[in-house]
Short mmCIF file of C-alpha atoms and ligand atoms in Angstrom, two decimals:
data_model
loop_
_atom_site.label_atom_id
_atom_site.label_comp_id
_atom_site.label_asym_id
_atom_site.label_seq_id
_atom_site.Cartn_x
_atom_site.Cartn_y
_atom_site.Cartn_z
CA MET A 1 -55.97 -282.01 -214.59
CA ASP A 2 -53.10 -284.49 -213.48
CA GLY A 3 -55.65 -287.68 -213.33
CA THR A 4 -56.15 -287.30 -209.22
CA THR A 5 -59.65 -287.19 -208.45
CA VAL A 6 -60.65 -283.87 -205.99
CA GLY A 7 -63.45 -286.35 -204.38
CA THR A 8 -66.71 -284.33 -203.99
CA ASP A 9 -66.12 -281.37 -201.52
CA TYR A 10 -63.57 -281.66 -199.80
CA GLN A 11 -61.38 -278.11 -200.16
CA ILE A 12 -57.90 -279.56 -199.74
CA LEU A 13 -57.03 -283.42 -199.76
CA LYS A 14 -57.50 -284.87 -203.58
CA LEU A 15 -59.25 -288.23 -203.02
CA LYS A 16 -58.28 -290.50 -206.44
CA PRO A 17 -60.63 -293.91 -205.69
CA TYR A 18 -58.84 -296.70 -205.88
CA ASN A 19 -61.76 -299.25 -206.90
CA PRO A 20 -65.53 -297.59 -207.58
CA SER A 21 -66.92 -299.89 -204.10
CA ILE A 22 -63.26 -298.95 -201.78
CA GLY A 23 -60.47 -297.53 -201.08
CA ALA A 24 -58.78 -294.32 -202.14
CA VAL A 25 -55.01 -292.83 -201.93
CA VAL A 26 -55.52 -289.22 -200.33
CA SER A 27 -52.56 -286.64 -201.57
CA ASN A 28 -52.20 -282.93 -200.72
CA ILE A 29 -51.22 -284.24 -196.74
CA ASP A 30 -47.69 -284.19 -195.34
CA LEU A 31 -48.31 -286.70 -192.71
CA THR A 32 -44.67 -286.28 -191.00
CA ARG A 33 -46.03 -283.31 -189.69
CA PRO A 34 -49.32 -282.82 -187.19
CA LEU A 35 -52.99 -281.50 -189.17
CA THR A 36 -55.05 -279.04 -189.38
CA ASP A 37 -57.65 -278.94 -188.25
CA ALA A 38 -59.63 -278.21 -191.98
CA GLU A 39 -57.41 -281.09 -192.71
CA LEU A 40 -58.27 -284.21 -190.00
CA ALA A 41 -61.88 -282.64 -191.26
CA GLU A 42 -61.43 -284.37 -194.20
CA LEU A 43 -59.36 -286.84 -193.16
CA LYS A 44 -61.90 -288.20 -190.82
CA ARG A 45 -64.41 -288.04 -193.76
CA ALA A 46 -62.84 -289.42 -196.48
CA PHE A 47 -61.50 -292.90 -194.24
CA THR A 48 -65.04 -292.53 -193.78
CA GLU A 49 -66.39 -292.38 -197.22
CA TYR A 50 -63.40 -294.89 -198.89
CA GLN A 51 -63.46 -297.28 -195.46
CA VAL A 52 -59.67 -298.16 -196.41
CA LEU A 53 -57.64 -294.88 -197.36
CA PHE A 54 -53.94 -295.23 -199.01
CA PHE A 55 -50.53 -292.84 -198.66
CA ARG A 56 -47.49 -292.63 -201.19
CA ASP A 57 -44.64 -291.05 -199.64
CA GLN A 58 -44.47 -290.40 -196.37
CA GLN A 59 -41.99 -290.98 -194.36
CA ILE A 60 -42.79 -291.24 -191.55
CA SER A 61 -41.39 -292.02 -188.17
CA HIS A 62 -42.81 -293.70 -184.65
CA GLU A 63 -43.81 -290.87 -183.51
CA ASP A 64 -45.52 -289.55 -186.97
CA HIS A 65 -47.42 -293.09 -187.05
CA ALA A 66 -48.19 -292.63 -183.46
CA ARG A 67 -50.09 -289.33 -184.01
CA LEU A 68 -52.00 -289.96 -186.64
CA ALA A 69 -54.06 -293.02 -184.83
CA GLU A 70 -54.43 -291.05 -181.41
CA TYR A 71 -56.09 -288.75 -184.37
CA PHE A 72 -58.83 -291.33 -184.43
CA GLY A 73 -58.37 -293.51 -181.52
CA THR A 74 -56.29 -294.99 -178.01
CA ILE A 75 -54.22 -296.10 -179.08
CA GLY A 76 -54.28 -300.78 -178.95
CA GLN A 77 -52.36 -304.40 -178.65
CA HIS A 78 -53.23 -306.77 -180.31
CA VAL A 79 -55.36 -309.16 -178.77
CA GLY A 80 -54.40 -312.47 -179.37
CA LYS A 81 -51.18 -314.57 -177.38
CA LYS A 82 -49.08 -315.36 -180.29
CA THR A 83 -48.96 -312.86 -183.60
CA ASN A 84 -46.22 -312.32 -185.95
CA SER A 85 -45.88 -309.10 -185.58
CA GLN A 86 -43.05 -307.87 -183.43
CA PRO A 87 -42.42 -305.27 -180.65
CA SER A 88 -40.56 -302.08 -181.61
CA ASP A 89 -38.38 -299.91 -179.52
CA ASP A 90 -41.83 -298.38 -179.70
CA PRO A 91 -44.14 -299.61 -177.64
CA ARG A 92 -47.00 -298.69 -179.51
CA VAL A 93 -45.81 -299.73 -182.80
CA ARG A 94 -45.19 -303.42 -184.13
CA LYS A 95 -42.56 -304.03 -186.81
CA PHE A 96 -43.58 -305.79 -189.54
CA TYR A 97 -40.79 -308.22 -191.35
CA ALA A 98 -40.62 -311.58 -193.63
CA SER A 99 -38.06 -312.29 -195.12
CA GLY A 100 -36.59 -315.67 -196.29
CA GLU A 101 -35.16 -316.02 -193.40
CA VAL A 102 -37.65 -314.69 -191.88
CA PRO A 103 -40.25 -316.87 -194.20
CA ARG A 104 -43.93 -315.76 -191.58
CA VAL A 105 -46.19 -313.21 -193.51
CA SER A 106 -49.04 -312.44 -190.94
CA GLY A 107 -52.41 -312.05 -191.64
CA ASN A 108 -52.02 -314.17 -195.07
CA LEU A 109 -55.10 -315.62 -195.06
CA TRP A 110 -59.10 -312.66 -195.75
CA HIS A 111 -59.76 -311.31 -191.68
CA THR A 112 -60.97 -308.38 -190.73
CA ASP A 113 -58.49 -307.79 -187.35
CA GLN A 114 -58.93 -309.65 -183.95
CA SER A 115 -62.98 -310.25 -184.71
CA CYS A 116 -62.39 -313.07 -182.09
CA ALA A 117 -62.93 -309.64 -179.43
CA PRO A 118 -66.13 -308.23 -178.07
CA VAL A 119 -64.59 -305.09 -178.75
CA PRO A 120 -62.65 -305.83 -182.34
CA PRO A 121 -60.08 -303.75 -182.73
CA MET A 122 -61.77 -300.07 -184.48
CA ALA A 123 -58.67 -299.50 -187.68
CA SER A 124 -55.10 -300.18 -188.35
CA ILE A 125 -52.52 -298.64 -189.66
CA LEU A 126 -49.58 -300.35 -192.31
CA TYR A 127 -46.49 -298.30 -192.65
CA LEU A 128 -43.51 -299.87 -195.02
CA HIS A 129 -40.44 -299.19 -195.61
CA THR A 130 -39.50 -302.28 -197.73
CA ILE A 131 -41.05 -303.68 -200.30
CA PRO A 132 -40.56 -306.50 -203.10
CA ASP A 133 -39.38 -305.62 -206.35
CA ASN A 134 -40.39 -308.79 -207.16
CA GLY A 135 -43.16 -307.34 -207.85
CA GLY A 136 -45.05 -309.66 -204.83
CA GLY A 137 -46.51 -308.33 -201.83
CA ASP A 138 -50.24 -306.21 -202.10
CA THR A 139 -52.17 -306.80 -199.33
CA GLY A 140 -55.73 -307.40 -201.13
CA TYR A 141 -59.23 -305.77 -199.38
CA ALA A 142 -63.04 -305.87 -200.06
CA SER A 143 -65.63 -304.21 -199.08
CA MET A 144 -68.21 -305.78 -196.64
CA TYR A 145 -70.93 -302.58 -197.23
CA ALA A 146 -70.26 -303.32 -200.99
CA ALA A 147 -70.65 -307.96 -200.20
CA TYR A 148 -74.10 -306.34 -198.10
CA ASP A 149 -75.78 -304.31 -200.38
CA ALA A 150 -75.75 -306.54 -203.17
CA LEU A 151 -76.88 -309.27 -201.93
CA SER A 152 -80.61 -310.07 -202.45
CA ASP A 153 -83.66 -308.46 -200.78
CA ARG A 154 -84.72 -312.43 -199.51
CA MET A 155 -80.98 -313.42 -198.95
CA LYS A 156 -80.49 -309.91 -196.17
CA VAL A 157 -84.46 -310.48 -194.77
CA HIS A 158 -82.95 -314.46 -193.29
CA LEU A 159 -79.47 -313.03 -192.17
CA ASP A 160 -81.30 -310.44 -190.19
CA GLY A 161 -80.75 -310.84 -187.01
CA LEU A 162 -78.65 -313.57 -187.32
CA THR A 163 -75.74 -313.67 -184.57
CA ALA A 164 -72.45 -315.42 -185.71
CA VAL A 165 -69.70 -316.83 -183.93
CA HIS A 166 -65.97 -315.82 -184.17
CA GLU A 167 -62.84 -317.61 -182.40
CA GLY A 168 -58.51 -316.66 -182.33
CA LYS A 169 -57.18 -319.97 -181.16
CA HIS A 170 -56.95 -321.09 -184.56
CA VAL A 171 -54.96 -318.23 -185.47
CA PHE A 172 -52.98 -316.89 -181.79
CA GLY A 173 -53.22 -319.85 -179.34
CA ASP A 174 -54.93 -320.39 -176.44
CA GLY A 175 -56.19 -318.37 -173.75
CA THR A 176 -57.50 -315.28 -177.33
CA PRO A 177 -60.72 -315.12 -176.74
CA ASP A 178 -64.06 -315.67 -177.70
CA ALA A 179 -67.46 -314.02 -178.73
CA VAL A 180 -70.11 -314.12 -180.68
CA HIS A 181 -71.44 -311.05 -183.25
CA PRO A 182 -74.12 -310.16 -185.48
CA VAL A 183 -73.94 -311.77 -188.50
CA VAL A 184 -75.31 -308.03 -190.43
CA ALA A 185 -74.24 -304.59 -188.66
CA ARG A 186 -74.59 -301.31 -188.79
CA HIS A 187 -71.34 -299.39 -188.63
CA PRO A 188 -71.78 -297.00 -186.51
CA GLU A 189 -70.33 -293.23 -188.46
CA SER A 190 -71.75 -293.50 -191.62
CA GLY A 191 -75.04 -295.69 -190.32
CA ARG A 192 -74.19 -298.05 -192.98
CA LYS A 193 -75.06 -301.49 -192.91
CA LEU A 194 -72.76 -303.84 -194.00
CA LEU A 195 -71.29 -308.27 -193.58
CA PHE A 196 -69.20 -308.96 -190.13
CA VAL A 197 -68.46 -312.26 -190.33
CA ASN A 198 -64.87 -312.89 -192.28
CA PRO A 199 -62.43 -316.61 -192.73
CA GLY A 200 -60.11 -315.74 -190.39
CA PHE A 201 -62.27 -315.76 -186.83
CA THR A 202 -65.75 -316.72 -187.65
CA VAL A 203 -66.20 -320.49 -187.49
CA ARG A 204 -70.77 -320.76 -186.63
CA ILE A 205 -74.16 -319.17 -187.24
CA ASN A 206 -75.69 -319.53 -184.57
CA ASP A 207 -79.62 -320.23 -184.41
CA ILE A 208 -79.36 -322.30 -187.08
CA SER A 209 -78.36 -326.38 -188.32
CA LEU A 210 -74.32 -326.95 -188.51
CA GLU A 211 -74.15 -327.49 -192.37
CA GLU A 212 -77.21 -324.85 -192.16
CA SER A 213 -74.04 -323.51 -191.24
CA ASP A 214 -71.38 -323.99 -193.18
CA ALA A 215 -73.19 -324.09 -196.50
CA LEU A 216 -73.82 -319.89 -195.51
CA LEU A 217 -70.58 -319.34 -194.51
CA LYS A 218 -68.63 -321.27 -197.10
CA TYR A 219 -71.51 -318.91 -199.62
CA LEU A 220 -70.55 -316.02 -197.67
CA PHE A 221 -66.72 -315.68 -198.04
CA GLU A 222 -67.71 -316.13 -201.53
CA HIS A 223 -69.24 -313.82 -202.14
CA CYS A 224 -67.68 -311.00 -200.51
CA LEU A 225 -64.50 -312.64 -202.48
CA ARG A 226 -65.66 -310.87 -205.39
CA PRO A 227 -64.20 -308.96 -208.13
CA GLU A 228 -66.53 -305.95 -207.55
CA TRP A 229 -65.97 -305.15 -204.47
CA THR A 230 -62.43 -306.15 -203.96
CA THR A 231 -59.23 -304.14 -204.59
CA ARG A 232 -55.07 -305.46 -204.02
CA PHE A 233 -53.53 -302.30 -202.97
CA ILE A 234 -49.84 -302.59 -204.40
CA TRP A 235 -46.74 -301.33 -202.34
CA GLU A 236 -44.32 -297.75 -202.98
CA PRO A 237 -41.54 -297.76 -200.33
CA HIS A 238 -42.85 -295.12 -198.24
CA SER A 239 -46.65 -295.71 -197.51
CA ILE A 240 -49.39 -296.86 -195.98
CA ALA A 241 -52.53 -298.28 -195.39
CA PHE A 242 -55.33 -297.56 -193.13
CA TRP A 243 -58.05 -300.19 -192.92
CA ASP A 244 -61.53 -299.17 -191.05
CA ASN A 245 -62.39 -302.45 -189.62
CA ARG A 246 -64.90 -302.62 -188.90
CA CYS A 247 -66.41 -302.99 -193.00
CA VAL A 248 -63.50 -303.78 -194.90
CA TRP A 249 -61.38 -307.78 -195.02
CA HIS A 250 -57.79 -307.96 -196.02
CA ARG A 251 -55.60 -310.24 -196.34
CA ALA A 252 -51.47 -309.69 -197.42
CA ILE A 253 -50.51 -311.75 -200.30
CA GLY A 254 -47.14 -314.07 -198.81
CA ASP A 255 -45.59 -314.22 -202.57
CA TYR A 256 -42.37 -311.97 -201.99
CA LEU A 257 -40.41 -314.63 -200.60
CA PRO A 258 -37.21 -314.02 -200.10
CA GLN A 259 -37.71 -310.48 -200.79
CA VAL A 260 -37.28 -308.73 -197.55
CA ARG A 261 -41.06 -306.81 -197.10
CA SER A 262 -41.08 -304.67 -193.65
CA GLY A 263 -42.01 -301.17 -192.37
CA PHE A 264 -44.55 -301.07 -188.99
CA ARG A 265 -48.34 -301.45 -187.72
CA VAL A 266 -50.38 -299.14 -185.80
CA GLN A 267 -53.74 -300.61 -184.76
CA ILE A 268 -56.15 -298.60 -182.89
CA GLU A 269 -58.34 -299.51 -180.87
CA GLY A 270 -62.83 -300.10 -180.58
CA VAL A 271 -65.28 -298.45 -179.43
CA THR A 272 -68.53 -300.17 -179.57
CA PRO A 273 -68.86 -303.79 -180.11
CA PRO A 274 -70.57 -304.44 -183.85
CA VAL A 275 -74.34 -304.16 -183.21
CA MET A 276 -77.13 -305.23 -185.28
CA ALA A 277 -78.37 -303.28 -187.75
C1 SIN B 1 -52.49 -307.79 -191.83
O1 SIN B 1 -52.16 -306.75 -190.73
O2 SIN B 1 -53.32 -309.11 -191.95
C2 SIN B 1 -51.24 -307.67 -192.66
C3 SIN B 1 -51.41 -306.88 -194.29
C4 SIN B 1 -49.93 -306.92 -194.73
O3 SIN B 1 -49.40 -306.55 -194.30
O4 SIN B 1 -50.12 -306.00 -196.01
#
């Protein structure tokens, strides 16, 4: 064995867990060609099981990138009028680029992508071909399943049935939608309960006082970032991170400027709004 854990009953893919609560590196797969039905079935199962999948040494084209996304859903557009990513020569794919000359690090705070939308994106696939060589530019990920599971039974009862307001205009400017989502949601595929509040967009828990809401959100945000269920993905050139936006927080770590970090990102549309658990 080479240290790779072959996940239980995966016949084709090799899955090496990245953290006990979240993430796996997937190998024995080539994303530059169409997948077989058997490969795709295992990939979908791994996505639901591990929440964020990492791939190494996949030198993908825009076509490969879009094909991977379309196995899982419809390619979507960013909900914000003002975003830090830029168009590429393919309308399905956004360019990610930051450097000393363009010092804008997109996603440099913990968040769920565009949870201010009534139906937030289902997932995103980020491919980076150019990585800073000063050791910076990792992406942080946190499991909202594990964060929910670790709450006390009494806190779970307290949160049950609450909703929260998610706003986006402080991030993406005027015209960005707002949404109300359950504080505890149930994942449509795994059936597991998860915390669906995040520091990027959640501003208020409804039906409790403002002071209670502020204190509860502060507590939940700190709890969600406990090191037991957070991890940092260390990029290499031509790595891919594919995260389930319905149960994962993430954060770009903007510690690498003026070096260049660059690649492309595709977003997959959500199908249903987060549902009350
Ligand atoms: C993001 O999608 O929020 C950015 C992630 C990253 O650049 O690492």
